[in-house]
XYZ file of C-alpha atoms in Angstrom:
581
model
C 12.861 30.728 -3.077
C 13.158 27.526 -5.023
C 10.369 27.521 -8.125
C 8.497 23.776 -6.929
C 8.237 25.675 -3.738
C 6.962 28.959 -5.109
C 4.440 27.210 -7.418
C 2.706 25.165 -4.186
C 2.428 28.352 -2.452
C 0.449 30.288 -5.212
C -1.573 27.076 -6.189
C -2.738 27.383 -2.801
C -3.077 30.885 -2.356
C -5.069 30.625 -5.557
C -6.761 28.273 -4.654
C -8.210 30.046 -1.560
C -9.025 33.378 -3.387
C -11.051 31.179 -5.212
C -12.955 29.415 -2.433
C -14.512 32.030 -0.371
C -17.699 30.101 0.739
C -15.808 27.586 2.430
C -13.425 29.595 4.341
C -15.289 30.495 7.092
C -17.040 27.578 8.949
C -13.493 25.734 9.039
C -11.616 28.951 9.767
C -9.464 26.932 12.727
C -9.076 23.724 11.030
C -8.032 24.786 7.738
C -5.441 27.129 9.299
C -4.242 23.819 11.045
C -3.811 22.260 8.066
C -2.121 25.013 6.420
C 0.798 25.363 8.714
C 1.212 21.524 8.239
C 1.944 21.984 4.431
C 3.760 24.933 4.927
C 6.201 23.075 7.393
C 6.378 20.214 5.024
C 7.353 22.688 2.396
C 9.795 25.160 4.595
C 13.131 23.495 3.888
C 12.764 24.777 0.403
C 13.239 28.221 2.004
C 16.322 27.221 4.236
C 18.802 25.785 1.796
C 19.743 25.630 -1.704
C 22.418 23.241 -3.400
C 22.783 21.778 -6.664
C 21.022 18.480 -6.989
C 22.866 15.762 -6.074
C 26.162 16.833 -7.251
C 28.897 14.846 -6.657
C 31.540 17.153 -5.895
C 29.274 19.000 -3.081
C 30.523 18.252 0.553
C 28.197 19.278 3.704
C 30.259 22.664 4.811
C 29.941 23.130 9.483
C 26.445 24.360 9.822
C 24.755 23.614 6.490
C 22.376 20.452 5.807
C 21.872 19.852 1.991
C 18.341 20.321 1.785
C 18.308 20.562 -1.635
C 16.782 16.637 -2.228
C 14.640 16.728 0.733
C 13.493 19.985 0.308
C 12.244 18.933 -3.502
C 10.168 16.011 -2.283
C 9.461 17.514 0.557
C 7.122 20.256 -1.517
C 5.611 17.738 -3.520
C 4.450 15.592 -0.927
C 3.275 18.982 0.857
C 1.176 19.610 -2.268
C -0.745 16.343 -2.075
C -1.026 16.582 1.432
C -2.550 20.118 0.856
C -4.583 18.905 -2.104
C -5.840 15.794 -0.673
C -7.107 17.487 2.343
C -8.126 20.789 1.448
C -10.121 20.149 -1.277
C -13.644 22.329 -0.432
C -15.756 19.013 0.175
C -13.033 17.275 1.919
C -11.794 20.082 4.295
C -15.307 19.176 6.285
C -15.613 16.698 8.837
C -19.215 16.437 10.245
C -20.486 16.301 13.686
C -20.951 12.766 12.655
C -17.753 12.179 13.238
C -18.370 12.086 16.982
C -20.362 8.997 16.898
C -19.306 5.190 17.278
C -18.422 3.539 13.840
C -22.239 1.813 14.006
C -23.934 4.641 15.069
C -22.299 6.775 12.451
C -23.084 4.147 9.690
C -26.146 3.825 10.843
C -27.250 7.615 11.129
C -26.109 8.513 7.580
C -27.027 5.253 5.303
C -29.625 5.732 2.829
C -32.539 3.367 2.328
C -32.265 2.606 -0.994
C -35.301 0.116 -1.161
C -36.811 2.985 -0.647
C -35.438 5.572 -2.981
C -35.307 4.628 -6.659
C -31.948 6.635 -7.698
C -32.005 7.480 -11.499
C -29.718 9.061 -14.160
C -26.911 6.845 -13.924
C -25.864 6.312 -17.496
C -22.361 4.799 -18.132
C -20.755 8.688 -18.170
C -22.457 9.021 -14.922
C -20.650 6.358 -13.129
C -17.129 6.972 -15.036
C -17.961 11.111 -13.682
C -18.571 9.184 -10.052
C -16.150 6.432 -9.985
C -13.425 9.561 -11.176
C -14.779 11.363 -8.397
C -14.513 8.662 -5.796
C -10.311 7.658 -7.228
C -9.881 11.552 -6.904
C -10.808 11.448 -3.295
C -9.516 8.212 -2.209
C -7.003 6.954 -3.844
C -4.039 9.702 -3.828
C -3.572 9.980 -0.129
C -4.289 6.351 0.370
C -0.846 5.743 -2.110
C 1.215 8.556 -0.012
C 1.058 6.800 3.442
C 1.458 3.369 2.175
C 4.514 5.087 -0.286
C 5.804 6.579 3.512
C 4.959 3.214 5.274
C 6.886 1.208 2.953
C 10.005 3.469 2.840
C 10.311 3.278 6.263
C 10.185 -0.543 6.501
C 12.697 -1.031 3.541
C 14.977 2.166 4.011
C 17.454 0.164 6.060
C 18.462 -1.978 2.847
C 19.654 1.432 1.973
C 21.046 2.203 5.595
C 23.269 -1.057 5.248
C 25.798 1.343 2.459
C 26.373 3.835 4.655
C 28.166 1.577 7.027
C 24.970 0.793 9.162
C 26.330 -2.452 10.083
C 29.727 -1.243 10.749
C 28.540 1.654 13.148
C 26.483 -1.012 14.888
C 28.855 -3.796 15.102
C 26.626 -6.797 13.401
C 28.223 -9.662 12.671
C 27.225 -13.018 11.429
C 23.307 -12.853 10.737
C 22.403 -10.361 12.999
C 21.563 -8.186 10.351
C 19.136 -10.691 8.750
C 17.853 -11.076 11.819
C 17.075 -7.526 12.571
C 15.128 -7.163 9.276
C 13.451 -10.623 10.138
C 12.382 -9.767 13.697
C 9.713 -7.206 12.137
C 7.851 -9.377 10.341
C 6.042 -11.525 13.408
C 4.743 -8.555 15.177
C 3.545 -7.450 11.825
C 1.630 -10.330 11.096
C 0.258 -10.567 14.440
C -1.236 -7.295 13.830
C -2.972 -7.318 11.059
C -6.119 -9.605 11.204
C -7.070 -7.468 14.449
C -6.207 -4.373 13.284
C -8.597 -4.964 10.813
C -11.128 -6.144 12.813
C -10.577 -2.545 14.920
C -10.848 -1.005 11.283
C -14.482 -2.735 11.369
C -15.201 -1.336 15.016
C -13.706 2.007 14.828
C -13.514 4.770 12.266
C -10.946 4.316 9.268
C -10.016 7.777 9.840
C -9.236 7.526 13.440
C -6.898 4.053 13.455
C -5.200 4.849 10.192
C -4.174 7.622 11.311
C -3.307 6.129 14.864
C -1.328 3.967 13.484
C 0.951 6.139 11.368
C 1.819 8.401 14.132
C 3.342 5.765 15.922
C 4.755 3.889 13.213
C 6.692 6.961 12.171
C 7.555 7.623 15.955
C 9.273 4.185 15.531
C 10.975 5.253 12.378
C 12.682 7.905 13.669
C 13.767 6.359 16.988
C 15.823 3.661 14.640
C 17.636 6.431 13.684
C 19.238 7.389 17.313
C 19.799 3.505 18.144
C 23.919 2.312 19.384
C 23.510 -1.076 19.120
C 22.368 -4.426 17.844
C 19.632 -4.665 20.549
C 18.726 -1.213 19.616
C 17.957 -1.737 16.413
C 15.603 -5.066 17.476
C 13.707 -3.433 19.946
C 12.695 -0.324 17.067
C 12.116 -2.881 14.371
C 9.742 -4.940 16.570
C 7.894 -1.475 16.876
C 7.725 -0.781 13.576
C 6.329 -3.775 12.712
C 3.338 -3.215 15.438
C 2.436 -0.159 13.856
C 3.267 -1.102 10.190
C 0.793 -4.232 10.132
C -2.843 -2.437 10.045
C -1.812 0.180 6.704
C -1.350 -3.027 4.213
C -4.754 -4.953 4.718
C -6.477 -2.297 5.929
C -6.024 0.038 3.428
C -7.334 -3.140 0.790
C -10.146 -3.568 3.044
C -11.351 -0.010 3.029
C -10.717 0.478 -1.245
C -13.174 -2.605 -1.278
C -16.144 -0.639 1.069
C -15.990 1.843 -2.164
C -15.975 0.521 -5.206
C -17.185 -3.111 -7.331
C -15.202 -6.302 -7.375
C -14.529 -6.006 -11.044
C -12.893 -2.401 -10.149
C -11.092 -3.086 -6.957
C -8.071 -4.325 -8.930
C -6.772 -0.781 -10.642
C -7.274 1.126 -7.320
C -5.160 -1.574 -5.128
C -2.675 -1.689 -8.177
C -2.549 2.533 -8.187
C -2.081 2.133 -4.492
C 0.315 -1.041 -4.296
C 2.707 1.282 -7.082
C 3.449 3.750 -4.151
C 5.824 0.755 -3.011
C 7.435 0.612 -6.124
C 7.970 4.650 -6.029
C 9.085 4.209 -2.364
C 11.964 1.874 -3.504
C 12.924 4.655 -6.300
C 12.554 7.431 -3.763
C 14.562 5.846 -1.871
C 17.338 5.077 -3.815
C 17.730 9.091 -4.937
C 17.005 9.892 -0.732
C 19.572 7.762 0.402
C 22.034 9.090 -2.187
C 21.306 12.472 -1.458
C 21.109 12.075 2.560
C 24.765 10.438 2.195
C 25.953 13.803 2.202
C 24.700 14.684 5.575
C 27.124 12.019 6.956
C 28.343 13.821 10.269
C 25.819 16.473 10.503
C 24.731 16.703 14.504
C 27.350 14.062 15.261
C 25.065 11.653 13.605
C 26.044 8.720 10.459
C 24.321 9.074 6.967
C 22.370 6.160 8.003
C 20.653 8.120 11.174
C 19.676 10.846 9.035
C 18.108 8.581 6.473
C 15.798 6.881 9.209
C 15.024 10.353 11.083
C 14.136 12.461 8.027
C 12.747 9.321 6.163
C 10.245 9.167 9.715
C 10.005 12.916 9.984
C 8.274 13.335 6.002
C 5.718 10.214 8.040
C 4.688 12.035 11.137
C 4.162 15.013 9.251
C 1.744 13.732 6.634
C 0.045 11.736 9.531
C -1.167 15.351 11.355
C -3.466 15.785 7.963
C -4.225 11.953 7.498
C -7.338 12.289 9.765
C -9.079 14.830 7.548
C -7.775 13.140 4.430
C -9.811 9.972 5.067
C -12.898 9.741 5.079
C -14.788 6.225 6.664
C -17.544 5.073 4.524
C -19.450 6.006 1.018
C -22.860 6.770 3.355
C -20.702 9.548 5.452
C -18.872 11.205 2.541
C -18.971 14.429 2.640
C -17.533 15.257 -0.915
C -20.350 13.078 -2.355
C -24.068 14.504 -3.020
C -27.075 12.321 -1.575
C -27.540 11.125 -5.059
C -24.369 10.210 -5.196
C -24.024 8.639 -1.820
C -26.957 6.560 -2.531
C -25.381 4.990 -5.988
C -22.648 4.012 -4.245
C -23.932 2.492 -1.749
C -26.381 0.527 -4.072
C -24.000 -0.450 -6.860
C -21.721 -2.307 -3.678
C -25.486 -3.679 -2.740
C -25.786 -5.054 -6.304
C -22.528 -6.180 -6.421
C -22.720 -8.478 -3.770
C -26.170 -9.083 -3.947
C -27.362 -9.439 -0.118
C -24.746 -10.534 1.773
C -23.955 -9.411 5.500
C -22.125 -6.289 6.551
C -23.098 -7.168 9.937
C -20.052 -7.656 12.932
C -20.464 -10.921 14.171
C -17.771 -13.383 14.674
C -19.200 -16.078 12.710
C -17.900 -14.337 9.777
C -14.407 -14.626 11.344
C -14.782 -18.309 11.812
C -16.318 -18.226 8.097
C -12.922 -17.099 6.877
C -10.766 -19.020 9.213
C -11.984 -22.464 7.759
C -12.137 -21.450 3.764
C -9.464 -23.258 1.874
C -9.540 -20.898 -0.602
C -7.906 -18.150 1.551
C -5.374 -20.300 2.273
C -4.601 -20.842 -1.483
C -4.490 -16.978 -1.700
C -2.104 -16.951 1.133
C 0.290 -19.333 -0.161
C -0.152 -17.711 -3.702
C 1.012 -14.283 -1.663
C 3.448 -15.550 0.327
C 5.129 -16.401 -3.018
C 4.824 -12.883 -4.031
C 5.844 -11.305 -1.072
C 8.871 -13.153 -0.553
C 10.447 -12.040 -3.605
C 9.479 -8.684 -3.041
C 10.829 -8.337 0.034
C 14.011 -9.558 -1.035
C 14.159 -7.469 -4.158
C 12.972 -4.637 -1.764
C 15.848 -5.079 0.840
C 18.697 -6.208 -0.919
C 18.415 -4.494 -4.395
C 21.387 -2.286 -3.168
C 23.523 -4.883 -2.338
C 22.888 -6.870 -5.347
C 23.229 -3.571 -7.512
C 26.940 -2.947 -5.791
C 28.134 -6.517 -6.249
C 27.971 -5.717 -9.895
C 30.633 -3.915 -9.596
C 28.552 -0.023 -9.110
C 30.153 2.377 -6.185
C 27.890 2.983 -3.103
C 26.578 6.245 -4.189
C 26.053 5.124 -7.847
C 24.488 1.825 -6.558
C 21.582 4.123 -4.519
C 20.821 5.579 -8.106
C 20.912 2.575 -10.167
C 17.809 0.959 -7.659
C 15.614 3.414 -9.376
C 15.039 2.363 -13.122
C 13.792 -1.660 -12.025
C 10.985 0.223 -9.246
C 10.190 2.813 -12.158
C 9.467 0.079 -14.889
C 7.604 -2.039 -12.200
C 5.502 0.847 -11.198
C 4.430 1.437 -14.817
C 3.519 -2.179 -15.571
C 1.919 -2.825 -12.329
C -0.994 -0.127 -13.501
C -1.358 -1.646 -16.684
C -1.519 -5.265 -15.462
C -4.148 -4.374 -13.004
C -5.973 -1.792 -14.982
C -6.272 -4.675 -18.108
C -7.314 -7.038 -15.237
C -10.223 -4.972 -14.231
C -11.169 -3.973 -18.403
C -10.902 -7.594 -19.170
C -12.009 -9.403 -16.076
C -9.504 -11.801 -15.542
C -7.156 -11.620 -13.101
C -5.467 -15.465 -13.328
C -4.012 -15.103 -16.302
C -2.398 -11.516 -15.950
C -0.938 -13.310 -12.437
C 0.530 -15.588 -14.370
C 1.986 -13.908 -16.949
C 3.303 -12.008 -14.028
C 4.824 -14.920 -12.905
C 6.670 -16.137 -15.959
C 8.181 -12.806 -16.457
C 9.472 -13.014 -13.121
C 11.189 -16.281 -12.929
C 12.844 -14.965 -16.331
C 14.665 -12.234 -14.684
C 15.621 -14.283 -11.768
C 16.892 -16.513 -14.061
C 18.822 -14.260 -16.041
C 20.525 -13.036 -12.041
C 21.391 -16.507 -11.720
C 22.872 -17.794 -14.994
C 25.518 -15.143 -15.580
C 28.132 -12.513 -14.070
C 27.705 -10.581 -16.829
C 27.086 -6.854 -14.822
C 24.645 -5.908 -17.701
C 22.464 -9.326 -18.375
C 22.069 -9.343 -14.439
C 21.240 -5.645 -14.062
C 18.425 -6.375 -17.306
C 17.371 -9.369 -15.181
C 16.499 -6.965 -12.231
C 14.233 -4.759 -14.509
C 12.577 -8.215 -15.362
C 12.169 -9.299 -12.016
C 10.547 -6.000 -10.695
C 8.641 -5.965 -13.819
C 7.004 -9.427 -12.535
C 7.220 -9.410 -8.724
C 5.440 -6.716 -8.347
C 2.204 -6.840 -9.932
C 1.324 -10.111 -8.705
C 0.337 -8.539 -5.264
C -2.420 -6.209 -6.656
C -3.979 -8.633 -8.262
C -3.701 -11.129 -6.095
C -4.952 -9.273 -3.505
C -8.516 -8.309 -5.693
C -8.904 -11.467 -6.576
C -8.868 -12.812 -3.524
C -11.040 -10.227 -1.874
C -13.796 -10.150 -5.027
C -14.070 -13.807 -4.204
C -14.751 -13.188 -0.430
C -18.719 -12.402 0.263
C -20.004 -10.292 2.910
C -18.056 -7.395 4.580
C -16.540 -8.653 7.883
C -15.645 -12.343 6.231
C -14.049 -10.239 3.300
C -11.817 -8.005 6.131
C -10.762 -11.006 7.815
C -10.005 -12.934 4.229
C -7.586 -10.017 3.269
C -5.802 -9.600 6.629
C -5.350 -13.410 6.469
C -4.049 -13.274 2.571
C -1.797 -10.567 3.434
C -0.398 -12.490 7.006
C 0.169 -15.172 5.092
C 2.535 -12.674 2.157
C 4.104 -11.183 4.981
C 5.023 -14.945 6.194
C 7.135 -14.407 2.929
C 9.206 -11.576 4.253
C 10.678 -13.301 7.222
C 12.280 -15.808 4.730
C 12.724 -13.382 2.387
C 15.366 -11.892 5.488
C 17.424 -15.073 4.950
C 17.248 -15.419 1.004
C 20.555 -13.700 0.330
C 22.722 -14.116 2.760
C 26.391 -12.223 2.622
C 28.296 -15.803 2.153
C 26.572 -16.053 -1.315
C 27.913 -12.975 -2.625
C 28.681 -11.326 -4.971
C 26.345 -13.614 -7.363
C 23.556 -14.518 -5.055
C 22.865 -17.780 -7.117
C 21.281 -19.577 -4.029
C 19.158 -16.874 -3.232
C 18.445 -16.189 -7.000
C 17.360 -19.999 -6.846
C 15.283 -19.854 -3.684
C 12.981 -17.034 -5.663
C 12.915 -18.801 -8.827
C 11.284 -21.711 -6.761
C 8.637 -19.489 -4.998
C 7.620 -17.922 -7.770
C 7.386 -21.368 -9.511
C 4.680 -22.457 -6.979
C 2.584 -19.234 -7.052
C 2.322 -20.493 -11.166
C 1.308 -23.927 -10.271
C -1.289 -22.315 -7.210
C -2.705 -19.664 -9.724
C -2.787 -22.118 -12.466
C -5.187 -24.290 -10.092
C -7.411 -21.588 -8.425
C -7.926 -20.299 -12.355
C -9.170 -23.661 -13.515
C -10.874 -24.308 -10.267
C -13.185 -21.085 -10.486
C -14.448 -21.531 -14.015
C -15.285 -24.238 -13.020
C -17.249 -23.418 -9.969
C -18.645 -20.682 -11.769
C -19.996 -22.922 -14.828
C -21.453 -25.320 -12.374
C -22.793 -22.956 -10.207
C -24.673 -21.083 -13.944
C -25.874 -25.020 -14.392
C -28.379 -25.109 -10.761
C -29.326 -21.742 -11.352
C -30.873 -22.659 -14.679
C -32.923 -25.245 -12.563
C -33.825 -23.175 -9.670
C -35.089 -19.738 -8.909
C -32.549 -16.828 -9.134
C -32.251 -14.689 -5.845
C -34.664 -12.282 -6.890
C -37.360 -14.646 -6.937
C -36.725 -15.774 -3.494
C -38.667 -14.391 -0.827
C -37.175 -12.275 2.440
C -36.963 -15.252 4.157
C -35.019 -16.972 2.246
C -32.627 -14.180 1.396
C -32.103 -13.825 5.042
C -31.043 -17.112 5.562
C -28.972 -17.755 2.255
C -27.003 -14.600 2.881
C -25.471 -15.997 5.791
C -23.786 -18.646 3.480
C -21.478 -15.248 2.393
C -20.067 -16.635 -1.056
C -21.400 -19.762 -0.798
C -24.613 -18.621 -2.271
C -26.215 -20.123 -5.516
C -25.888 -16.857 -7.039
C -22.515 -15.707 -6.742
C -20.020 -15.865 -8.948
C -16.213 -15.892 -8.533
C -13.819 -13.434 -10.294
C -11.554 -14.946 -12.472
């Protein structure tokens, strides 16, 4: 019995002895639940081979495990932590009820309940409470979503296109032809995330994203491979914005920023995961009949589907149905968002929508992420390609993709979480930036195998904290909630706009330096500087002007009900708001 295995088993065995009170009522449920981590964390008991060793060939009958089974257990252990924890293993009958109904039901009146105690260890105890619940699962599915929708830069080395017969640009296209359908999802997927429980279409979503995932896998032929990739992209386009949406129904403007940037580093983790997966999956080349390349989109969609059984208990909808929170709790949530955004709407009506629609500065933001996305995308889909044209073996060239996503990961935290200490999220974007366009640079301006691989380390370094904070800036900025889900959904349409280019940026003609496409991302990056640069200047200056009339006028608290009413339908447009940044 391998030891990660073993460990999982007795934390949770443990973990039981130790919970007796809440066995009972969710006898069923929990048992449900159980045999889900188990079977994420069987292959540990099947098969046992040394750890990516070289010299170790798949014998008739035997899968190497050994790599899947490893990740396999730890992803079983968050699954099992992040939905078995006592207060989260409940789902109340509230759950039955309409998303307004349900909101409505459970919501505390806190004009009428004066909630006290709430010193600044208080709300660090809360706010710990809230990432503990929250954020870990939230980074696992988008860690699963975003392996599946970049795995097949990894496919392409173990003779994808050569099994498949693509020629020409047809494998550009086929990583192009995603990104439509997955734009054209997203602003109404999170509208449905407004109409219907969080719970429910997340975790509608994932099942048949990784049902996509795993069908790629089985495909003969160029049209194959289209049809699967237009499905994937379906599915794929709710997690993103909706998942940034729902982090902002929790928590303060000012603290958005670290949470997206905690769950934004599960794509940088997904691109090192997937290096070491792909490298260790090459060995099952032939297994069932079936290329490496197969086996890295069926497992790859199998470790989806099965964290997607728990994802429904994992999530829970809104701060005034949490069941791991006390009432107290519940109600300091709930008025800490209220004072945050002082009283604008939460209500669903479509003049929010058309609110959103005609604000320029979405469409700033948009641009600004389109410029971010783009290179990450690229970065994302042909890091293995680039890596190998510097002169790296396949197999070596799967394992040398992980150091540039483990440095990125690392610095996209610390960006964000600085960000949120220091309030300022222009200036860490573009400091971002100019790191960036220095490691494209250094890809560009030499051959030399060791200034370009530094240069990729640089690049991932910059690339990829520009979307957290991008993201909660833009969405601090956006008042009221509906206007807010429709602002985010439009930012991140607008990055994914990014990733159909992003198919074309390095195209095989260009090889091995890549110095056109190494250009193309030098220039995009160039104009999210010059964008940031303006919306930084632009909203100090708001903000100072906006300080100026409220010294001459009365401050919202001196305005009557009336008057409230009818200014909070302005959304951020209101005297007394202030942007972020």
């Amino acid at each position: 019995m391998d030891a990660d295995c073993s460990l999982s088993i007795l934390w949770g065995s443990a973990w039981e002895s130790q919970n007796p009170v809440f066995w009972a009522g969710t006898f069923w449920r929990r048992r449900t639940l159980h045999c889900i981590f188990f079977l994420i964390a069987f292959p540990s008991f099947v098969h046992r081979v040394e750890l990516l060793r070289p010299s170790s060939r798949v014998t008739p009958g035997r899968c190497p495990f050994d790599l899947i089974s490893c990740l396999s257990c730890y992803i079983g252990a968050i699954v099992f932590i992040a939905t078995l924890h006592p207060r989260m293993a409940e789902k109340t009958v509230a759950g039955t009820l309409s998303a307004e109904e349900t909101s409505a039901s459970a919501s505390i009146n806190i004009a009428d309940q004066e909630v006290q105690g709430w010193d600044e260890k208080a709300t660090k105890r809360l706010l710990w409470r809230l990432d503990w619940h929250i954020i870990p699962f939230m980074s696992l599915i988008y860690l699963l979503c975003f392996l599946d929708r970049t795995n097949i830069g990894n496919a392409r080395l173990d003779n994808l296109e050569t099994d498949l017969k693509l020629h020409g640009l047809q494998y550009n296209d086929c990583l192009a032809i995603l990104f439509p359908f997955y734009i054209a999802a997203e602003i109404p997927s999170n509208m449905m995330m407004k109409r219907v429980r969080p719970s429910i279409w997340l975790t509608f979503i994932m099942v048949f994203w990784s049902a996509a995932m795993i069908g790629q896998g089985f495909v003969k032929n160029y049209a194959g491979l289209m049809a699967t990739r237009v499905f994937l992209g379906v599915f794929e386009g709710g997690l993103f914005p909706g998942v940034n949406y729902y982090i902002t129904q929790w928590y303060c403007r000012h603290e958005c920023g670290f949470r997206m940037a905690l769950f934004f580093s599960a794509a940088t983790l997904a691109g090192a995961f997937g290096g070491i997966l792909a490298r260790g999956i090459a060995e099952m080349s032939g297994v069932g009949g079936l290329s490496a390349w197969s086996w890295i989109f069926i497992l790859e969609g199998l470790l989806s589907i099965l964290v997607s059984f728990s994802a429904y208990w994992a999530i829970y909808d809104y701060p005034g149905t949490a069941e791991f929170l006390r009432p107290d709790e519940r109600a300091e949530v709930e008025r800490r968002l209220k004072a945050d955004h002082g009283h604008l709407s939460n209500d669903f009506d479509l003049k929010y929508v058309r609110q959103a629609l005609t604000d320029w500065k979405i469409y700033i933001h948009m641009l600004i992420c389109m410029a971010g996305f783009c290179p990450i995308y690229s970065f994302s889909l042909f890091l293995p390609t680039i890596v190998k044209n510097m002169g790296y073996t396949a197999n070596n060239a799967q394992l040398m993709t992980v150091p540039p996503y483990v440095c990125a990961c690392f610095f996209t935290i610390t960006a964000s979480w600085l960000a949120d200490r220091y309030r300022q999220r222009g200036v860490f974007l573009l400091g971002s930036q100019l790191i960036a366009i220095a490691g494209f640079s250094m890809l560009a301006a030499t051959g030399n195998a060791s200034v370009q691989y530094t240069g990729t380390v640089f690049a991932a370094i910059g690339i990829y904290p520009q979307i957290p904070l991008g993201l909660a800036w833009n969405s601090g900025n956006i008042g009221g909630s509906l206007k807010r889900g429709t602002g985010i959904a439009m930012q991140v349409m607008g990055g994914n706009c990014g990733g159909i280019v992003a198919s074309y940026v390095y195209l095989s003609r260009d090889g091995p330096r890549f110095v056109t496409g190494h250009s193309i991302l030098i220039g995009f990056v160039g104009m999210a500087f010059f964008l940031t640069s303006f919306m930084t200047i632009w909203s100090r200056r708001e903000n100072a002007r906006r300080d100026t009339i409220a010294s001459e006028s009365n401050s919202p608290r001196e305005l009557t009900e009336e008057q409230k009413e009818l200014e909070r339908e302005l959304a951020d447009n209101v005297p007394w708001f202030r942007y972020t940044v």
